[in-house]
Short mmCIF file of C-alpha atoms and ligand atoms in Angstrom, two decimals:
data_model
loop_
_atom_site.label_atom_id
_atom_site.label_comp_id
_atom_site.label_asym_id
_atom_site.label_seq_id
_atom_site.Cartn_x
_atom_site.Cartn_y
_atom_site.Cartn_z
CA MET A 268 326.72 -1.93 130.14
CA GLN A 269 327.17 1.83 130.14
CA LEU A 270 324.51 4.42 130.84
CA LEU A 271 323.50 6.93 128.19
CA ASP A 272 323.08 9.60 130.82
CA GLY A 273 320.52 12.07 129.51
CA LYS A 274 320.49 14.07 132.70
CA GLN A 275 324.21 14.84 132.59
CA THR A 276 324.26 15.41 128.82
CA SER A 277 321.26 17.74 128.97
CA GLU A 278 323.01 19.73 131.72
CA GLN A 279 326.00 20.23 129.40
CA ILE A 280 323.70 21.42 126.61
CA LYS A 281 321.90 23.80 128.97
CA GLN A 282 325.24 25.25 130.07
CA GLU A 283 326.20 25.83 126.43
CA ILE A 284 322.84 27.53 125.79
CA ALA A 285 323.18 29.66 128.95
CA GLN A 286 326.60 30.85 127.73
CA GLU A 287 325.11 31.80 124.38
CA VAL A 288 322.28 33.68 126.13
CA THR A 289 324.84 35.60 128.19
CA ARG A 290 326.69 36.48 124.99
CA ILE A 291 323.45 37.70 123.35
CA ARG A 292 322.55 39.77 126.41
CA GLU A 293 326.03 41.32 126.69
CA ALA A 294 325.87 42.23 123.00
CA GLY A 295 322.60 44.09 123.70
CA GLY A 296 320.47 41.52 121.84
CA LYS A 297 317.07 40.12 122.72
CA VAL A 298 317.12 36.82 124.59
CA PRO A 299 315.01 33.92 123.25
CA HIS A 300 311.40 33.81 124.43
CA LEU A 301 309.43 30.53 124.55
CA ALA A 302 305.70 30.34 125.19
CA ALA A 303 303.91 27.15 126.24
CA VAL A 304 300.18 26.60 125.92
CA LEU A 305 298.61 24.12 128.35
CA VAL A 306 294.98 23.04 128.05
CA GLY A 307 293.45 21.32 131.08
CA SER A 308 295.23 20.00 134.13
CA ASP A 309 296.48 16.51 133.25
CA GLY A 310 299.17 15.65 135.82
CA ALA A 311 301.83 14.47 133.36
CA SER A 312 301.29 17.40 130.97
CA GLU A 313 301.50 19.87 133.90
CA THR A 314 304.81 18.32 134.94
CA TYR A 315 306.23 18.44 131.40
CA VAL A 316 305.19 22.06 130.84
CA ASN A 317 306.45 23.18 134.24
CA ASN A 318 309.81 21.52 133.57
CA LYS A 319 310.03 23.27 130.21
CA VAL A 320 309.24 26.68 131.72
CA LYS A 321 311.70 26.12 134.59
CA SER A 322 314.43 25.09 132.15
CA CYS A 323 313.87 28.29 130.17
CA GLU A 324 314.43 30.32 133.31
CA ARG A 325 317.59 28.37 134.13
CA VAL A 326 319.26 29.14 130.80
CA GLY A 327 318.16 32.79 130.82
CA PHE A 328 315.32 32.59 128.27
CA GLU A 329 312.12 34.49 128.76
CA SER A 330 309.10 32.23 129.09
CA THR A 331 305.34 32.62 129.08
CA LEU A 332 302.83 30.01 130.20
CA VAL A 333 299.35 30.28 128.70
CA ARG A 334 296.73 28.17 130.49
CA PHE A 335 293.22 27.22 129.44
CA ASP A 336 290.59 25.12 131.18
CA ALA A 337 289.94 21.71 129.64
CA ASP A 338 286.60 22.90 128.21
CA VAL A 339 288.09 25.81 126.24
CA SER A 340 286.62 26.05 122.75
CA GLN A 341 288.77 25.19 119.74
CA GLN A 342 288.16 28.71 118.38
CA THR A 343 289.46 30.37 121.56
CA LEU A 344 292.60 28.24 121.34
CA LEU A 345 293.03 29.09 117.63
CA ASP A 346 292.60 32.80 118.44
CA LYS A 347 295.41 32.54 121.01
CA ILE A 348 297.60 30.76 118.44
CA ALA A 349 296.98 33.57 115.93
CA GLU A 350 297.99 36.03 118.67
CA LEU A 351 301.20 34.12 119.41
CA ASN A 352 302.00 33.97 115.67
CA ALA A 353 301.67 37.75 115.43
CA ASP A 354 303.49 38.57 118.69
CA ASP A 355 306.98 39.70 117.74
CA SER A 356 308.30 39.21 121.26
CA ILE A 357 307.67 35.42 121.10
CA ASP A 358 310.34 33.46 119.19
CA GLY A 359 308.76 30.04 119.47
CA TYR A 360 305.95 28.25 121.23
CA ILE A 361 304.51 24.84 121.90
CA VAL A 362 300.99 23.59 122.45
CA GLN A 363 301.32 20.72 124.91
CA LEU A 364 299.75 17.48 123.63
CA PRO A 365 297.48 15.62 124.08
CA LEU A 366 294.58 18.05 123.73
CA PRO A 367 291.04 17.28 124.95
CA ASP A 368 288.94 15.18 122.55
CA HIS A 369 286.77 18.10 121.34
CA ILE A 370 289.85 19.86 119.92
CA ASP A 371 291.33 18.63 116.64
CA GLU A 372 295.10 18.36 117.06
CA ASN A 373 295.77 18.57 113.32
CA THR A 374 293.83 21.85 113.02
CA VAL A 375 295.82 23.27 115.93
CA THR A 376 299.18 22.08 114.53
CA LEU A 377 298.39 23.57 111.12
CA ALA A 378 297.57 26.94 112.72
CA ILE A 379 301.05 27.30 114.25
CA ASP A 380 303.47 29.48 112.27
CA PRO A 381 306.11 26.95 111.05
CA ASP A 382 308.84 29.50 111.89
CA LYS A 383 307.72 29.46 115.54
CA ASP A 384 306.97 25.72 115.65
CA VAL A 385 309.80 24.72 118.02
CA ASP A 386 308.18 21.30 118.57
CA GLY A 387 308.72 20.65 114.85
CA PHE A 388 305.26 19.10 114.38
CA HIS A 389 303.98 21.34 111.54
CA PRO A 390 303.80 19.55 108.15
CA THR A 391 306.14 22.16 106.68
CA ASN A 392 308.80 21.27 109.23
CA ILE A 393 308.21 17.52 108.91
CA GLY A 394 308.51 17.96 105.11
CA ARG A 395 311.81 19.81 105.54
CA LEU A 396 313.02 16.99 107.79
CA CYS A 397 312.16 14.42 105.10
CA LEU A 398 314.11 16.42 102.53
CA GLY A 399 317.12 16.97 104.81
CA MET A 400 316.55 20.75 104.83
CA PRO A 401 317.19 22.98 107.87
CA THR A 402 314.19 22.72 110.18
CA PHE A 403 313.00 22.32 113.75
CA ILE A 404 313.48 18.62 114.43
CA PRO A 405 310.92 17.24 116.91
CA ALA A 406 312.49 17.50 120.35
CA THR A 407 312.50 13.85 121.44
CA PRO A 408 314.12 12.34 118.31
CA ASN A 409 316.51 15.29 118.17
CA GLY A 410 317.47 14.68 121.80
CA ILE A 411 318.15 11.01 121.06
CA MET A 412 320.37 11.93 118.09
CA GLU A 413 322.27 14.38 120.32
CA LEU A 414 322.71 11.69 122.98
CA LEU A 415 324.15 9.29 120.37
CA ARG A 416 326.38 12.03 118.93
CA ARG A 417 327.80 13.12 122.28
CA HIS A 418 328.55 9.52 123.29
CA ASP A 419 330.23 8.72 119.96
CA ILE A 420 327.87 5.83 119.32
CA GLU A 421 328.59 4.42 115.88
CA THR A 422 325.41 4.28 113.77
CA GLU A 423 326.70 4.03 110.19
CA GLY A 424 325.77 0.74 108.55
CA LYS A 425 324.08 -0.49 111.74
CA HIS A 426 320.62 -2.00 111.86
CA CYS A 427 318.38 0.36 113.83
CA VAL A 428 314.95 -0.91 114.85
CA VAL A 429 312.47 1.76 115.93
CA VAL A 430 309.49 0.36 117.84
CA GLY A 431 306.43 2.63 117.52
CA ARG A 432 305.46 4.88 114.60
CA SER A 433 303.99 7.98 116.27
CA ASN A 434 304.27 11.30 114.45
CA ILE A 435 306.24 12.84 117.31
CA VAL A 436 308.75 10.07 118.10
CA GLY A 437 308.89 6.85 116.07
CA THR A 438 308.38 8.17 112.54
CA PRO A 439 310.79 11.16 112.74
CA MET A 440 313.32 8.96 114.57
CA SER A 441 313.27 6.45 111.72
CA LEU A 442 313.82 9.27 109.21
CA LEU A 443 316.73 10.77 111.15
CA MET A 444 318.52 7.45 111.57
CA SER A 445 318.23 6.66 107.86
CA ARG A 446 319.53 10.06 106.70
CA ASN A 447 322.98 10.52 105.18
CA SER A 448 324.44 12.11 108.31
CA ASN A 449 326.30 11.33 111.49
CA PRO A 450 324.58 10.01 113.56
CA GLY A 451 322.51 8.40 110.83
CA ASN A 452 323.38 6.25 107.83
CA ALA A 453 321.74 3.33 109.60
CA THR A 454 319.54 0.72 107.97
CA VAL A 455 316.21 1.29 109.63
CA THR A 456 313.26 -0.99 110.35
CA LEU A 457 310.14 0.67 111.78
CA VAL A 458 307.89 -1.75 113.67
CA HIS A 459 304.41 -1.25 115.14
CA SER A 460 301.43 -3.08 116.54
CA ARG A 461 300.70 -4.86 113.23
CA THR A 462 304.28 -6.10 112.71
CA ARG A 463 304.73 -9.87 112.51
CA ASP A 464 307.58 -11.56 114.34
CA MET A 465 308.58 -8.38 116.12
CA GLU A 466 310.70 -10.27 118.65
CA ALA A 467 313.04 -11.62 115.95
CA ILE A 468 313.30 -8.19 114.28
CA CYS A 469 314.19 -6.57 117.60
CA ARG A 470 316.79 -9.27 118.28
CA SER A 471 318.47 -8.38 114.97
CA ALA A 472 318.92 -4.74 115.99
CA ASP A 473 322.28 -3.12 116.73
CA ILE A 474 320.35 -0.07 117.95
CA LEU A 475 316.85 -0.34 119.42
CA VAL A 476 314.65 2.72 119.99
CA VAL A 477 311.48 1.82 121.87
CA ALA A 478 308.58 4.30 121.95
CA ILE A 479 305.26 2.55 122.52
CA GLY A 480 304.07 3.62 125.99
CA LYS A 481 303.81 0.09 127.48
CA ALA A 482 305.66 -0.20 130.77
CA GLU A 483 308.61 -2.64 130.73
CA PHE A 484 307.40 -4.24 127.49
CA LEU A 485 310.79 -4.99 125.97
CA GLY A 486 312.48 -7.88 127.76
CA ALA A 487 315.99 -9.33 127.51
CA ASP A 488 314.74 -12.02 125.09
CA MET A 489 314.13 -9.27 122.51
CA VAL A 490 317.61 -7.77 122.71
CA ARG A 491 320.83 -8.89 121.05
CA GLU A 492 323.98 -9.10 123.19
CA GLY A 493 325.79 -5.73 122.95
CA ALA A 494 322.90 -3.73 121.44
CA VAL A 495 322.37 -0.01 122.15
CA VAL A 496 318.94 0.47 123.75
CA ILE A 497 317.07 3.79 123.82
CA ASP A 498 313.98 3.77 126.03
CA VAL A 499 311.58 6.60 125.20
CA GLY A 500 308.57 5.37 127.16
CA ILE A 501 307.28 7.10 130.27
CA THR A 502 304.41 5.45 132.12
CA ARG A 503 303.22 6.30 135.61
CA LEU A 504 302.78 3.09 137.64
CA PRO A 505 301.00 3.19 141.01
CA ASP A 506 303.53 2.97 143.87
CA GLU A 507 302.37 3.58 147.41
CA SER A 508 305.94 3.81 148.69
CA LYS A 509 306.35 7.09 146.77
CA LYS A 510 305.09 10.42 148.04
CA SER A 511 303.58 11.12 144.61
CA GLY A 512 301.81 7.74 144.66
CA PHE A 513 303.48 6.61 141.43
CA ARG A 514 306.81 5.68 139.89
CA LEU A 515 307.96 6.25 136.32
CA ALA A 516 308.59 3.21 134.14
CA GLY A 517 310.07 3.02 130.65
CA ASP A 518 309.10 0.68 127.83
CA VAL A 519 312.16 -1.46 128.57
CA ASP A 520 312.67 -3.93 131.42
CA PHE A 521 315.80 -2.08 132.55
CA ALA A 522 317.03 -4.62 135.12
CA ALA A 523 316.99 -7.52 132.65
CA VAL A 524 318.03 -5.67 129.47
CA SER A 525 320.90 -3.75 131.09
CA GLU A 526 322.61 -7.13 131.72
CA LYS A 527 322.78 -7.73 127.99
CA CYS A 528 323.19 -4.43 126.14
CA SER A 529 326.25 -2.20 125.62
CA TRP A 530 324.49 1.14 126.25
CA ILE A 531 321.07 1.96 127.67
CA THR A 532 319.10 5.06 128.64
CA PRO A 533 317.58 5.02 132.14
CA VAL A 534 314.00 6.13 132.91
CA PRO A 535 313.88 8.69 134.37
CA GLY A 536 317.09 10.51 133.46
CA GLY A 537 317.50 9.38 129.84
CA VAL A 538 315.46 10.65 126.92
CA GLY A 539 313.18 12.90 129.02
CA PRO A 540 315.77 15.56 129.97
CA MET A 541 317.21 15.41 126.44
CA THR A 542 313.78 16.30 125.05
CA ILE A 543 313.74 19.48 127.12
CA ALA A 544 317.31 20.38 126.13
CA SER A 545 316.32 19.95 122.46
CA LEU A 546 313.34 22.22 122.88
CA LEU A 547 315.68 24.89 124.26
CA GLN A 548 318.05 24.37 121.32
CA ASN A 549 315.12 24.79 118.91
CA THR A 550 314.03 27.99 120.68
CA LEU A 551 317.54 29.44 120.42
CA LYS A 552 317.52 28.48 116.72
CA ALA A 553 314.13 30.22 116.30
CA ARG A 554 315.55 33.43 117.82
CA GLN A 555 318.60 33.27 115.55
CA PHE A 556 316.37 32.55 112.55
CA ARG A 557 314.07 35.48 113.34
CA GLN A 558 316.88 37.98 113.63
CA GLY A 559 318.24 36.80 110.25
P1 NAP B 79 301.82 6.78 120.69
O1 NAP B 79 301.42 7.94 119.87
O2 NAP B 79 300.87 6.23 121.70
O3 NAP B 79 302.22 5.60 119.70
C1 NAP B 79 302.58 4.35 120.16
C2 NAP B 79 303.14 3.54 119.03
O4 NAP B 79 303.54 2.29 119.58
C3 NAP B 79 302.15 3.26 117.91
O5 NAP B 79 302.79 3.39 116.67
C4 NAP B 79 301.73 1.82 118.15
O6 NAP B 79 301.47 1.10 116.99
C5 NAP B 79 302.99 1.25 118.78
N1 NAP B 79 302.69 0.11 119.64
C6 NAP B 79 301.83 0.06 120.68
N2 NAP B 79 301.84 -1.17 121.23
C7 NAP B 79 302.72 -1.90 120.51
C8 NAP B 79 303.17 -3.24 120.57
N3 NAP B 79 302.72 -4.07 121.50
N4 NAP B 79 304.09 -3.63 119.67
C9 NAP B 79 304.55 -2.80 118.72
N5 NAP B 79 304.18 -1.52 118.61
C10 NAP B 79 303.27 -1.08 119.50
O7 NAP B 79 303.18 6.99 121.45
P2 NAP B 79 304.26 8.18 121.56
O8 NAP B 79 303.60 9.50 121.64
O9 NAP B 79 305.35 7.96 120.57
O10 NAP B 79 304.83 7.82 123.00
C11 NAP B 79 305.39 6.57 123.30
C12 NAP B 79 305.91 6.59 124.72
O11 NAP B 79 306.95 7.55 124.80
C13 NAP B 79 304.89 7.04 125.79
O12 NAP B 79 305.16 6.36 126.99
C14 NAP B 79 305.18 8.51 125.97
O13 NAP B 79 304.82 8.98 127.25
C15 NAP B 79 306.67 8.52 125.81
N6 NAP B 79 307.25 9.79 125.38
C16 NAP B 79 308.32 10.21 126.06
C17 NAP B 79 308.95 11.36 125.69
C18 NAP B 79 310.17 11.79 126.42
O14 NAP B 79 310.53 12.94 126.37
N7 NAP B 79 310.85 10.87 127.09
C19 NAP B 79 308.45 12.13 124.63
C20 NAP B 79 307.34 11.65 123.92
C21 NAP B 79 306.74 10.47 124.31
P3 NAP B 79 300.21 1.44 116.01
O15 NAP B 79 300.61 2.68 115.27
O16 NAP B 79 300.13 0.25 115.14
O17 NAP B 79 299.02 1.64 116.92
#
């Protein structure tokens, strides 16, 4: 088994982006500027947003963090989004999900200017993705594709099983893997909670992408010998031996599955850091797009 090391690969990508930022700065250009909107104080969301902001600083981007209390009204949030859309100094921004129940995520997503939608969640950008047009590809699936590309993992003609059909991971992942591209050109099966005989389908996969949010769900009995396994899940499990009081677990039983597969992403240190690197790539793209 070999590790698909997202930490190391994301560091390489960040170095490449930092070099590009230096080039822009030396040429007298404006460096990319990412804004992040955080509603409430959910521990995991705080961590994700802080990591995104810190990563911006590391590569030389400007960053702005906009915070709201959990009880902010939907209208106040929409007003801020309109402001960010109109603000010429901001190249791209994200609204960290999930949002509190009283705010409709679809209304918020639709309000974001597609040209600043570096998360790639706006229907315009998802539509472009479906049609194979240039777009902002959602960060997590894009990060997985980059990980496959940079490790020369063969995908053409392979059977790729994507477990989970969320709008932000499973569904775009299935589209990307089925596209006529490299990586891509795979034969894709998308499975979900209503799928029958999921175990057998997973066992037939050359490439398995698991994104369901159930800690250590996928065991060795669901994996074919030599498969490539991408574990997207991140669940906090209570662990008193840790200072934080929890440990992070993926959707895959790493100890058992790593005995059987050819490549596997660890959690943490796999898909997570690649997601952040992809967001930075999308922000750089937004800057380049805006300057024409
Ligand atoms: P989500 O919106 O909760 O969707 C979960 C999907 O998994 C749904 O399609 C659901 O099926 C399916 N599912 C649930 N239980 C299942 C089962 N027993 N068998 C088959 N399918 C099942 O999830 P998400 O937003 O994609 O996130 C998934 C996980 O990835 C979470 O742990 C999340 O924290 C993590 N994540 C990590 C990153 C990263 O950067 N590493 C980024 C995003 C998300 P139905 O549609 O039928 O309900």
